[in-house]
Coordinates of C-alpha atoms in Angstrom, one line a residue:
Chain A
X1462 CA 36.8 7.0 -20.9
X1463 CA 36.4 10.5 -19.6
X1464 CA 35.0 11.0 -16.8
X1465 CA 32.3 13.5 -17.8
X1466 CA 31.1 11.2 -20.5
X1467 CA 29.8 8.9 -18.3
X1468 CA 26.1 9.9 -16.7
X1469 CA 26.0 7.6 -14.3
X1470 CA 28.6 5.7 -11.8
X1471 CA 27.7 3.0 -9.9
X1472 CA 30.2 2.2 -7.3
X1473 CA 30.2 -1.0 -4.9
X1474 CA 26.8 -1.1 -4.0
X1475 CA 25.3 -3.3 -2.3
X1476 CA 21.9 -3.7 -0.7
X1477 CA 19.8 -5.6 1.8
X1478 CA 15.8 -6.0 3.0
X1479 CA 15.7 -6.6 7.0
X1480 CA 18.3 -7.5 9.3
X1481 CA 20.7 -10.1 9.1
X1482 CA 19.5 -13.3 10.4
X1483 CA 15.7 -12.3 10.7
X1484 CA 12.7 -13.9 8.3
X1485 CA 12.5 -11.1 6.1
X1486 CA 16.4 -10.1 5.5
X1487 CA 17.0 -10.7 1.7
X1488 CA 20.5 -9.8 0.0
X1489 CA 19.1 -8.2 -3.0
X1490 CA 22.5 -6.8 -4.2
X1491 CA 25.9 -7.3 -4.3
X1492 CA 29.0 -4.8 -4.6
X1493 CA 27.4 -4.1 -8.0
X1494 CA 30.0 -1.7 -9.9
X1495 CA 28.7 -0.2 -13.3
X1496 CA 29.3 2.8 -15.6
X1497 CA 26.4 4.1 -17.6
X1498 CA 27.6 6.3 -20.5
X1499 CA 25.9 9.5 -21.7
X1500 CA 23.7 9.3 -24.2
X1501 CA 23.2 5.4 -23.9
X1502 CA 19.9 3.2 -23.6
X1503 CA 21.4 0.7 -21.0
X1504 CA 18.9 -2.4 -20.3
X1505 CA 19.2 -4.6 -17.1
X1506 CA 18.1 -7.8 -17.3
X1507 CA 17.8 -10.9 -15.4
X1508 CA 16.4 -13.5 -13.4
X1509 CA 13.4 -12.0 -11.1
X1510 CA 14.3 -11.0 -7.4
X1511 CA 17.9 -10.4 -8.7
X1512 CA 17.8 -6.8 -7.6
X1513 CA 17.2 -5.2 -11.1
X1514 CA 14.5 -3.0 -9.9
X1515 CA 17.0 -2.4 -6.9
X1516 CA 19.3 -1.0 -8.5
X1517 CA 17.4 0.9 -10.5
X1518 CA 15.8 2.4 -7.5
X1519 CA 18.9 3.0 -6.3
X1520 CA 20.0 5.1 -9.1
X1521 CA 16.6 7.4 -9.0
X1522 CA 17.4 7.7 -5.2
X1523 CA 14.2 6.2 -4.1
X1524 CA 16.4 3.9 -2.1
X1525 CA 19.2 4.3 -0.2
X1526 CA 22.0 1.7 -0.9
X1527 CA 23.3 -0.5 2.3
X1528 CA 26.9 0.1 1.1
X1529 CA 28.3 1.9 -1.7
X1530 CA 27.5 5.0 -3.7
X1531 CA 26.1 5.9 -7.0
X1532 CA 26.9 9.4 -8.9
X1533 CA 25.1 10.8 -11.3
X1534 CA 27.4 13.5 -13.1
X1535 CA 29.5 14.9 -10.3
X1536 CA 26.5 14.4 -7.4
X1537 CA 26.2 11.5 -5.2
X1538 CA 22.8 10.6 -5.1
X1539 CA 21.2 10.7 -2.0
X1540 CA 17.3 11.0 -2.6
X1541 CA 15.3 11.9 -5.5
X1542 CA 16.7 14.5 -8.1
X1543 CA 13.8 15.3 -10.3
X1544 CA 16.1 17.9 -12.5
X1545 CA 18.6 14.8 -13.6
X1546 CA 16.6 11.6 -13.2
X1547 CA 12.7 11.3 -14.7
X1548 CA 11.1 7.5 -13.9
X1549 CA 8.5 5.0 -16.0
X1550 CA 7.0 2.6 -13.7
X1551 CA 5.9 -0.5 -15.2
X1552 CA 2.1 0.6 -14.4
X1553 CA -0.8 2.8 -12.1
X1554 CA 2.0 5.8 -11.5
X1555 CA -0.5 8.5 -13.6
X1556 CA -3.0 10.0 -11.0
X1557 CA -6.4 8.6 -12.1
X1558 CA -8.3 11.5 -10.8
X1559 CA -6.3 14.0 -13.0
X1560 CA -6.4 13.7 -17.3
X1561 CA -3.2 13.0 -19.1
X1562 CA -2.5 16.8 -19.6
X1563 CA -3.4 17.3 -15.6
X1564 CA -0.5 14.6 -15.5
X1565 CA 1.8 15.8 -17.3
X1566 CA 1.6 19.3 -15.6
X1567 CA 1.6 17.9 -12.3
X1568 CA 5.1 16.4 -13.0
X1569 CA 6.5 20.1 -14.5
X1570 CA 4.5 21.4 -11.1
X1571 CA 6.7 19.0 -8.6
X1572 CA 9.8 19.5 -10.4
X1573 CA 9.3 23.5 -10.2
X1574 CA 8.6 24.6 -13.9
X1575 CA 6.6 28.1 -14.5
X1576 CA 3.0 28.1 -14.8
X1577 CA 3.8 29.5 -18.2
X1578 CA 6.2 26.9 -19.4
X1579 CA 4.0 24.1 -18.5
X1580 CA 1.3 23.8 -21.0
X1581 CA 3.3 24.0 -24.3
X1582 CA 5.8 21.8 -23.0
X1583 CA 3.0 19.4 -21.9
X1584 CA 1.3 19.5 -25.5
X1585 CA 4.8 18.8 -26.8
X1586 CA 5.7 15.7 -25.3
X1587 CA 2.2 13.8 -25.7
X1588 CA 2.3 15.1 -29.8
X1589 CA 6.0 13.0 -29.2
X1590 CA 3.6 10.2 -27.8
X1591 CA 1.0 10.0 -30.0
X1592 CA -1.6 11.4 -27.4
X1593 CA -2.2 15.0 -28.7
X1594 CA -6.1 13.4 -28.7
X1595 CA -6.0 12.6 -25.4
X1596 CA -4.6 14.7 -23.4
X1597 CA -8.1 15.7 -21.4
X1598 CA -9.0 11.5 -21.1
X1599 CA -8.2 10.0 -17.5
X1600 CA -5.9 7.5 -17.4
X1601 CA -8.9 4.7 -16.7
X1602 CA -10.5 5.6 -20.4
X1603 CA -6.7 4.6 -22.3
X1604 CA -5.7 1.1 -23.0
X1605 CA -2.6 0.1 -21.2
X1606 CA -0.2 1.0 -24.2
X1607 CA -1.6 4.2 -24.0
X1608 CA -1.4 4.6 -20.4
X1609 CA 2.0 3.8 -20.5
X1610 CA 2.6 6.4 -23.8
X1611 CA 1.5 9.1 -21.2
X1612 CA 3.6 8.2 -18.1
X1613 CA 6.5 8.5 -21.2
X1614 CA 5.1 12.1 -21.8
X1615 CA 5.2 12.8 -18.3
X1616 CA 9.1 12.0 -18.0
X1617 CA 9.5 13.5 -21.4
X1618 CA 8.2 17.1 -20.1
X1619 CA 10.2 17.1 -17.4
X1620 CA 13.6 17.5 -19.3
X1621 CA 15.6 15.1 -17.9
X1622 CA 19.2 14.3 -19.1
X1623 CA 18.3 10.5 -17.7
X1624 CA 15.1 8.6 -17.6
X1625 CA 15.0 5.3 -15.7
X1626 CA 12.4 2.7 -16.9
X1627 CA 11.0 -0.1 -14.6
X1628 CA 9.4 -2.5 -17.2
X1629 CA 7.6 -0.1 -18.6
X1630 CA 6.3 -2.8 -20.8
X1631 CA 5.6 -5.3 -18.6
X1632 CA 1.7 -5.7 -18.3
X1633 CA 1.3 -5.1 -21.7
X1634 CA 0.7 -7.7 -24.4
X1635 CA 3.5 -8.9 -26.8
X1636 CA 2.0 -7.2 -29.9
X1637 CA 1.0 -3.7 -27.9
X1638 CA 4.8 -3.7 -26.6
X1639 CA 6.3 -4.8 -29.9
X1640 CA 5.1 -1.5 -31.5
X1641 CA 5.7 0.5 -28.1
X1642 CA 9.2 -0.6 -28.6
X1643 CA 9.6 0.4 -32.1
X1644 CA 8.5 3.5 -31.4
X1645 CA 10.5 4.3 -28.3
X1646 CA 13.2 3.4 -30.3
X1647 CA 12.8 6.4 -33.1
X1648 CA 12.3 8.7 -30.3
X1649 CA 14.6 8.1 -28.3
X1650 CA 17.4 8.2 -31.3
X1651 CA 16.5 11.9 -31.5
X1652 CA 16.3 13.0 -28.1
X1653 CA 19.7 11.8 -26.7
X1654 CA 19.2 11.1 -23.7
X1655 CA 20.6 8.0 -21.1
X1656 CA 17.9 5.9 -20.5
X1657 CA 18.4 2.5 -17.7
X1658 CA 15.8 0.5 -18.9
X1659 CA 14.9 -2.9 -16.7
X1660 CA 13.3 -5.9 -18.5
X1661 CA 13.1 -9.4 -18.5
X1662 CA 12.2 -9.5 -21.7
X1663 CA 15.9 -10.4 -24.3
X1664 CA 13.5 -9.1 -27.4
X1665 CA 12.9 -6.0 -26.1
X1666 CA 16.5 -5.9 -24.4
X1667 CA 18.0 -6.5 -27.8
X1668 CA 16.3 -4.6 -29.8
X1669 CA 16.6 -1.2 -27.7
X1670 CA 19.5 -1.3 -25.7
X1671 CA 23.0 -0.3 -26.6
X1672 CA 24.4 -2.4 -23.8
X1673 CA 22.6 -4.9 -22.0
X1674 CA 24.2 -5.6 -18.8
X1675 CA 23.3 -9.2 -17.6
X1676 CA 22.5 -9.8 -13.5
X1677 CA 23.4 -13.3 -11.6
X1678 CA 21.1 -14.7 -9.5
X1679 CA 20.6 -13.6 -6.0
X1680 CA 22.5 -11.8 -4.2
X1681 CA 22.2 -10.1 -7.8
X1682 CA 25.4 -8.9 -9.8
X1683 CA 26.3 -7.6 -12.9
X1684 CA 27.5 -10.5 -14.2
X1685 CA 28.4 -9.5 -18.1
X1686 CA 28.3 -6.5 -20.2
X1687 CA 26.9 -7.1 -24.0
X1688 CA 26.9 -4.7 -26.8
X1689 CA 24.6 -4.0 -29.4
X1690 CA 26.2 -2.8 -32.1
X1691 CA 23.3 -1.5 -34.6
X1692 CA 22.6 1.6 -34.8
X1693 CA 18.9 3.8 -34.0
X1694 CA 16.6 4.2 -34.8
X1695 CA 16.0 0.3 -35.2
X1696 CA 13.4 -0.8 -37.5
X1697 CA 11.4 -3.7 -37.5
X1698 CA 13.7 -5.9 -39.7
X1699 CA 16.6 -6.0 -37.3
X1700 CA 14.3 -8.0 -35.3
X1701 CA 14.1 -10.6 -38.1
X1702 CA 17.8 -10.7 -38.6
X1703 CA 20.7 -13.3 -37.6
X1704 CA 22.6 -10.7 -35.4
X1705 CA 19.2 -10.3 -33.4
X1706 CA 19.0 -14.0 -33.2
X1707 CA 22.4 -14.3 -32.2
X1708 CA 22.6 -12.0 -29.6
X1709 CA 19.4 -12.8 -28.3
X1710 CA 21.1 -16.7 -28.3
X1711 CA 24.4 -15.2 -26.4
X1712 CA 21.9 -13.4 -23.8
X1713 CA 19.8 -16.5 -23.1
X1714 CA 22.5 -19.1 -22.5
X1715 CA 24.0 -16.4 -20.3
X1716 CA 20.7 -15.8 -18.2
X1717 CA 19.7 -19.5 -18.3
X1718 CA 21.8 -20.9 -16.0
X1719 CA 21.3 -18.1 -13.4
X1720 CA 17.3 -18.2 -13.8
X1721 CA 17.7 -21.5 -12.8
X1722 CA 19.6 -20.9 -9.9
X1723 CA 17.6 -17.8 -8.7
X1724 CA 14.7 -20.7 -9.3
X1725 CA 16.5 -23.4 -6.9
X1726 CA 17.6 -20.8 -4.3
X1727 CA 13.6 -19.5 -4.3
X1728 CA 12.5 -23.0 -3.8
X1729 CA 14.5 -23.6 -1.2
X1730 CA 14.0 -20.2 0.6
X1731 CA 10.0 -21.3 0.5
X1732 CA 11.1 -24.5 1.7
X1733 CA 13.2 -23.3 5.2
X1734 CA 11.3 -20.3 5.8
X1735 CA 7.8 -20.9 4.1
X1736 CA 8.0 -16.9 2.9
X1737 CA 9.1 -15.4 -0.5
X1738 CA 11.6 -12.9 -1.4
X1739 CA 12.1 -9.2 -2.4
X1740 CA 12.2 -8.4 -5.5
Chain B
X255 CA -10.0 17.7 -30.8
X256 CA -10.2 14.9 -33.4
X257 CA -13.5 12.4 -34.6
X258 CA -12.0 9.8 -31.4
X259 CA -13.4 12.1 -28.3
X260 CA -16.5 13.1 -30.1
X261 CA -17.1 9.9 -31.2
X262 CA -16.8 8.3 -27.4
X263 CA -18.8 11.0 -26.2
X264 CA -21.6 10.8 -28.4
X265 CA -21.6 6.9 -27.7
X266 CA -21.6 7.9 -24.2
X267 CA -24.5 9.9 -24.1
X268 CA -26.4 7.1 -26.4
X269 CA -25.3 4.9 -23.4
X270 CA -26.7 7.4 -20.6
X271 CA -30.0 7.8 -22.4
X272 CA -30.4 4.0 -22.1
X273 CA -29.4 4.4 -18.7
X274 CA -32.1 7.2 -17.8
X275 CA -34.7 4.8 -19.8
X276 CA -34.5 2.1 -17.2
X277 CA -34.3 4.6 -14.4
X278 CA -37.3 6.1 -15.2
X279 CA -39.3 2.4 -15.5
X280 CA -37.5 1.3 -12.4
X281 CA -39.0 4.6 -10.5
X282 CA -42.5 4.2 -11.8
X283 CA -42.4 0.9 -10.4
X284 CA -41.5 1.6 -7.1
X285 CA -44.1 4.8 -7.3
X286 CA -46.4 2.0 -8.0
X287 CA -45.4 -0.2 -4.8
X288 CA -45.9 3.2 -2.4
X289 CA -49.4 4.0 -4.4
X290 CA -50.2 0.1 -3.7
X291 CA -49.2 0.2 0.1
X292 CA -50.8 3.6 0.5
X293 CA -54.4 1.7 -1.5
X294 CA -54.4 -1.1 0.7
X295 CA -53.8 1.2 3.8
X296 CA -56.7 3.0 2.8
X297 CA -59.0 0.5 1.9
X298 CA -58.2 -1.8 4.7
X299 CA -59.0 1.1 7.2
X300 CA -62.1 2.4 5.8
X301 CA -63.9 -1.1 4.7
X302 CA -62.3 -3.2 7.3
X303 CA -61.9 -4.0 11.3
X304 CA -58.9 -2.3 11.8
X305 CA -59.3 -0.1 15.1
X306 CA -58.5 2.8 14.4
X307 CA -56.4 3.1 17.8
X308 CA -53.7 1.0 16.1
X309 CA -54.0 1.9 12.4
X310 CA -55.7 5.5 11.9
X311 CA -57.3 6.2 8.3
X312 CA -54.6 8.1 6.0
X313 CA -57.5 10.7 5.2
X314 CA -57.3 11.7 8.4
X315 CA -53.7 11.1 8.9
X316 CA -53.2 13.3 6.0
X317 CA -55.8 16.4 7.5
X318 CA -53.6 16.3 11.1
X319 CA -50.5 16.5 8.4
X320 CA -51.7 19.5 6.8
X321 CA -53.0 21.1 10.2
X322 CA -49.3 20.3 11.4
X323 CA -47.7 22.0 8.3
X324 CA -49.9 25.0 8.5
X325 CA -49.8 26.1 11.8
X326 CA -45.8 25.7 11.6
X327 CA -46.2 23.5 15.2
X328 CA -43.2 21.6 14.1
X329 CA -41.0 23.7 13.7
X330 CA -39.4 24.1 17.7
X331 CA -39.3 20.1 17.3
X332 CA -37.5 20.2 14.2
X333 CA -35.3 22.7 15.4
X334 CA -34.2 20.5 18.3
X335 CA -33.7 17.6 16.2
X336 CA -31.4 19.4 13.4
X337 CA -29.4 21.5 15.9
X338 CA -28.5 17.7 17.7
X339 CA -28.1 16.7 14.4
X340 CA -25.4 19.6 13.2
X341 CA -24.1 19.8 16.5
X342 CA -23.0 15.7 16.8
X343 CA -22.0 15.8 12.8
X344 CA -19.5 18.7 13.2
X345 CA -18.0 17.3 15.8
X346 CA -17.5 13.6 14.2
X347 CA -16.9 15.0 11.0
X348 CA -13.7 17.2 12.1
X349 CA -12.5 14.9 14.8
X350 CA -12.8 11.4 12.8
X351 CA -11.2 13.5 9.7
X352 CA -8.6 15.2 11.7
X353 CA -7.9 12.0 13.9
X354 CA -8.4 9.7 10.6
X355 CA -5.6 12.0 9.1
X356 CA -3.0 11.6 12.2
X357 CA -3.3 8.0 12.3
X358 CA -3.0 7.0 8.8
X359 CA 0.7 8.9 9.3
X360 CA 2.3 6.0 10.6
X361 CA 1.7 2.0 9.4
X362 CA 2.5 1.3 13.3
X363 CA -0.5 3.6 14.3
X364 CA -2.8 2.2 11.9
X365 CA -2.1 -1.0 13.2
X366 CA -2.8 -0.3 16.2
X367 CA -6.1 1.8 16.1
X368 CA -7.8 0.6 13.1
X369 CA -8.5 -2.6 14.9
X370 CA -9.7 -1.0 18.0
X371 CA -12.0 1.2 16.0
X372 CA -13.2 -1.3 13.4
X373 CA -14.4 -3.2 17.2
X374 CA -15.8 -0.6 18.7
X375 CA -17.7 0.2 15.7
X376 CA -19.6 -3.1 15.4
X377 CA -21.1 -2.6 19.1
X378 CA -24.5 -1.6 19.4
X379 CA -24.0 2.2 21.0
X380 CA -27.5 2.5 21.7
X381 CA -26.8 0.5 25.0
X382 CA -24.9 3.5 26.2
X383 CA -27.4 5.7 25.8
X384 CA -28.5 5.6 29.9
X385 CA -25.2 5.9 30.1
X386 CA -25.2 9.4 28.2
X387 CA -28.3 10.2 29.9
X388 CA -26.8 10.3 33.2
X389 CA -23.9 11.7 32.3
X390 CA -25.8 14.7 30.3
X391 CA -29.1 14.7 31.3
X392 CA -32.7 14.3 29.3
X393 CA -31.7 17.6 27.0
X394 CA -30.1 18.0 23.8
X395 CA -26.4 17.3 25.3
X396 CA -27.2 13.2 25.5
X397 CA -28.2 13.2 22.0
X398 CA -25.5 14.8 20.1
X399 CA -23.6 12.9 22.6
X400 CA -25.4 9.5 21.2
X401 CA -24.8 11.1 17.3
X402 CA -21.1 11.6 18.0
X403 CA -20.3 8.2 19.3
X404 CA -22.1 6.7 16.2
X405 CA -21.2 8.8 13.7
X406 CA -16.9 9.0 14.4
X407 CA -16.3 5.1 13.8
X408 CA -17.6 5.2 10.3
X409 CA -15.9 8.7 9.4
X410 CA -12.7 7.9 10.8
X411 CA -12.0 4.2 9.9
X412 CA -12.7 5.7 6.2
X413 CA -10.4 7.9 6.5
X414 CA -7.9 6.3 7.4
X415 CA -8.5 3.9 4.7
X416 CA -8.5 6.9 2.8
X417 CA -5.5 7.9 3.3
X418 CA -3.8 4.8 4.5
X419 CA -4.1 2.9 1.7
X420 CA -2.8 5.0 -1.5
X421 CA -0.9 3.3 -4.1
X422 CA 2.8 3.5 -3.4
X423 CA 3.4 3.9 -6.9
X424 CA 1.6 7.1 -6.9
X425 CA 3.6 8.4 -3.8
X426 CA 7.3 6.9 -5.3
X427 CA 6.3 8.9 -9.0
X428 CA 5.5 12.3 -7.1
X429 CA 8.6 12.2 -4.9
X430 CA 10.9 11.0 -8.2
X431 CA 9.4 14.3 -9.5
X432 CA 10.3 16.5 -6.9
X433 CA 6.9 16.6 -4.9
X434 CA 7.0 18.5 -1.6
X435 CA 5.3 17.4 1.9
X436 CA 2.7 19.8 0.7
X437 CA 2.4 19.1 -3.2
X438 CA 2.7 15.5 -1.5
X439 CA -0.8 15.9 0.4
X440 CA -2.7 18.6 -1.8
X441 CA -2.5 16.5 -5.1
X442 CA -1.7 13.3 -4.5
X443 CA -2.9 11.8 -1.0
X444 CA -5.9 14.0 -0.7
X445 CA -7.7 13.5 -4.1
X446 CA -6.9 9.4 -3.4
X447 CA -8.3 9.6 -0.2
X448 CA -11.3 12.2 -1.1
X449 CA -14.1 9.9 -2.5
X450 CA -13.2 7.4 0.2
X451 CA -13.7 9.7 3.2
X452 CA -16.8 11.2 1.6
X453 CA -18.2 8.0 1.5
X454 CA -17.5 7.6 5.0
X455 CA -18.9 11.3 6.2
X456 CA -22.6 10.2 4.0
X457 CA -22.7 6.8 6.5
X458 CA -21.7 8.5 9.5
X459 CA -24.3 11.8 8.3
X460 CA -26.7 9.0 8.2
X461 CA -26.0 6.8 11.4
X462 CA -26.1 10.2 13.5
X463 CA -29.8 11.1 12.4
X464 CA -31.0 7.6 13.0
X465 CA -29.5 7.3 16.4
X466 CA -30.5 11.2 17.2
X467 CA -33.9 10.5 15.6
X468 CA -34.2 7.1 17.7
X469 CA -33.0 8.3 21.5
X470 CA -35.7 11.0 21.2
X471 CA -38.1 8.4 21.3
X472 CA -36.3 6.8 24.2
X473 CA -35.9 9.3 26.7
X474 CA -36.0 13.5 25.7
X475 CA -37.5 16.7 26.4
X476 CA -38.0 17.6 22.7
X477 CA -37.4 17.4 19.2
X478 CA -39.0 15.2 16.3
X479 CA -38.9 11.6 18.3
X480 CA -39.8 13.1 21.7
X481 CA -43.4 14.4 20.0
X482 CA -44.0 11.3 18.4
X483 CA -44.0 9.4 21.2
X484 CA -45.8 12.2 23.2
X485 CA -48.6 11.8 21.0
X486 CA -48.1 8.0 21.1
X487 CA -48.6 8.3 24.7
X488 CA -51.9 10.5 24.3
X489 CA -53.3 8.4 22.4
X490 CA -53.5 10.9 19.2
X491 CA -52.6 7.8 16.9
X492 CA -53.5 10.4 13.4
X493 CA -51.4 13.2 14.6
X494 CA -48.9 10.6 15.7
X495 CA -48.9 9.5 12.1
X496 CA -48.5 12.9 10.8
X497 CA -45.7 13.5 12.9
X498 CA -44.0 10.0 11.6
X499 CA -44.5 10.9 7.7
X500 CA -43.4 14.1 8.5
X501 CA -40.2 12.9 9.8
X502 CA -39.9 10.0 7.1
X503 CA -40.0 12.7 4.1
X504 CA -36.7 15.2 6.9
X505 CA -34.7 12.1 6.8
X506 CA -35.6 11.3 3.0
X507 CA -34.5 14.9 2.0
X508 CA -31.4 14.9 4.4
X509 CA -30.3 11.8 3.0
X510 CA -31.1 12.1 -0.9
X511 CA -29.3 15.7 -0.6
X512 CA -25.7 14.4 1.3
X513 CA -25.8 11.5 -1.1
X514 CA -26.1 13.8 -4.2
X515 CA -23.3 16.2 -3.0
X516 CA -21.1 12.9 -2.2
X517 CA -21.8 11.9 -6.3
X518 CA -21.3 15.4 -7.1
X519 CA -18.2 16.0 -5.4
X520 CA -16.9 11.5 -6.6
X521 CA -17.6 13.2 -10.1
X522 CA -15.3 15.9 -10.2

């Protein structure tokens, strides 16, 4: 494959927490290697603590790699590069004392957009969202769906070619991130845009990601790349179907037995050192 | 805007009404406790033993009060008192903010200072105020001196709280968006910080008048405390009184005003 058809390189990384031989030193990450095509909605998933978050921090350059390098286009990444890269945390990354539209323009603000530019973009992303109604609530008056619809319109305004999602679902309930799902889905399909997208849930992986790429236990690893090959926007039936079933099948029996290991090596970590590890 | 906001805010102001219903009963009763004190004050002193050496009768408590009001004799003392007052506030205020700022910077600092404060905090100042006295003298100087000492723990422990303690996932999503050092501290770390250092500013406004208010009566050349004692000493127990209410309704309307601007300011 081309090189420029690929929007993000990952090359050898690998990444620790403390020094070597003190209480704290975790190896989250090992010379992990991974292309990430344009255009793509990749999904890590994995046992927790297997550096999925890691890597993805890596990629938004909130955290510099021990060893290795990542490239996004032709750049290394070296720290944060707000006009390629856009983030959704899993939760509390809106400003409470600001409304959703105050949010949103904040984000245009840091990244450098014109005064000008910023208010219709802003309206434009949360009519994408579903949040034209909202857009003067604070964040504390919106359910956590909603919440999490806005932080979406926030990385939506800002343009980005790539948009990096830390669970973005992941203190919401099943039903609330079922339809969250479905509609990230449809608008993502239009948008084109590379989205890394971490999970633990193989639902959700399944039923948005292209590729799911499939971490071993600590130190973490990819440790298999599947496709899914059905095309977007996905509606709710595919999630009823034998190839969801099947895949999702494929997926568990290969995270199973690492889940269990990352389980066994956590145990025992507790066990010699009475601490916990780093996610 | 569509029927979802209006219909929130309409149940929102249903809600407040409710709100100011019970606020106003709860006021009436404690306007009812005061009336009740103020009753038995008056009737105990008029009908009963009390001497009025100890206990004067509010009648003429409230005659020395007027007399005090209209001839404006208060005002030099009350003069003394607020210019303390400013005077140890300022100086708290800006150095516990500034200092507050500087040490919430680093997670080693914090460690290191916000113990050290939080201890000296929970001694009793007042024991240093012979201390100040020497130092500074009988005037003004060993007062705001006194204000100062009380009033920086509270304002700069909150502030560093304030700023110490903001949700890293507020700091990581401004920096992933390009936020500057500046942009950084102007719309992320300040207005997270803000409510907390207010809050810290109101006890500390509060601690300063109280201890100001209090060394007066200990050892001073003038202001609010220094004349009630005076007139302690003369034996004037009415004016005494006067001078006491009078002082009572200062600290009521300092207090009720920086607590208001605090909600104001928590409300934007």
């Amino acid at each position: 494959m081309a090189a420029n058809d690929l929007a993000i390189r990952v090359r050898n990384v690998s990444h620790q927490f403390g020094e070597e031989g003190s209480r704290q030193f975790v190896r989250a990450m090992l010379e992990t290697s991974l292309d990430i095509n344009r255009g793509e909605l990749l999904c890590l998933i994995g046992p927790s603590g297997c550096g999925k978050s890691t890597l993805l921090n890596v990629i938004g350059g909130l955290l510099t790699p021990t060893s290795g390098q990542v490239l996004v286009g032709d750049t290394e990444v070296r720290g944060p590069l707000p006009h390629e890269i856009a983030y959704v945390f899993q939760e509390n990354a809106l400003f409470p004392w600001s409304t959703v539209l105050e949010n949103v323009n904040l984000g245009m603000m840091f990244q450098g957009v014109p005064k000008t530019e910023r208010e219709p973009r802003a309206r434009k992303s949360l009519a994408a969202v579903g949040l034209s109604d909202f857009a003067n609530h604070y964040p504390g008056q919106l359910s956590g769906g909603m919440r999490q619809r806005a932080a979406l319109a926030r990385a939506l305004s800002l343009e980005t070619g790539i948009i990096l999602m830390d669970e973005p679902f992941g203190a919401l309930d099943e039903q609330t991130r079922m339809v969250l799902g479905e509609d990230l889905s449809v608008l993502l399909s239009r948008t084109g845009k590379t989205i890394v997208f971490v999970t633990h849930s193989l639902g959700e992986a399944v039923f948005l990601a292209d590729r799911v790429a499939v971490f071993s236990a600590r130190p973490g690893t990819i440790k298999e790349v599947i496709e899914i090959d059905e095309p977007h926007p996905r509606k709710s039936g595919f999630m009823t179907s034998e190839k969801f079933t099947n895949l999702r099948n494929i997926l568990f029996a290969l995270l199973h037995e690492e889940i269990r290991k990352a389980m066994e090596q956590s145990t025992a970590s507790e066990r010699a050192a009475g601490g916990d590890g780093k996610a | 805007m569509s029927a979802a906001p209006r219909e929130t805010a309409s149940r929102k102001s249903a809600k407040r009404a409710k709100r100011d219903h019970s606020a106003l009963g709860s006021r009436l009763v404690q306007a009812a406790f005061v009336l009740a004190l103020l009753g038995l004050w008056y009737i105990g002193t008029t009908y009963g033993q009390i001497s009025p050496i100890l206990l004067p009768n509010p009648v003429r408590v409230y005659d020395e009060l007027v007399d005090v009001l209209a001839t404006l004799e208060f005002v030099s003392d009350l003069r003394v008192t607020l210019i303390e007052l400013a005077t140890a506030f300022s100086i708290s205020a800006t150095s516990g903010v500034l200092l507050g700022y500087l040490i919430s910077r680093s997670q080693y600092s914090i460690r290191v200072f916000e113990p050290l404060f939080a201890g000296i905090y929970s001694v009793p100042i007042i024991l240093f105020l012979p201390l100040y006295i020497l130092f500074f003298g009988l005037g003004p100087a060993s007062k705001i001196a006194l204000g100062v000492s009380t009033s920086f723990f509270p304002i700069v422990l909150n502030t560093i709280a304030g700023f110490g303690y903001v949700e890293r996932a507020y700091v990581l999503s401004a920096r992933s968006m390009g936020a500057s050092d500046y942009q950084l501290f102007r719309w992320v770390l300040l207005p997270a910080a803000f409510p907390i250092i207010l809050t810290g500013l109101r006890i500390g406004f509060t601690v300063a008048l109280l201890s100001i208010l209090g060394s007066e009566t200990i050892a001073s050349l003038a202001g609010l405390g220094h004349r009630i004692v005076h007139l302690g000493e003369g034996m004037d127990m009415a004016r005494m009184f006067a001078y006491i209410a009078f002082a009572v309704a200062i600290a009521l309307t300092l207090n009720t005003v920086t607590s208001s601007l605090e909600a104001r300011a928590r409300r934007r």
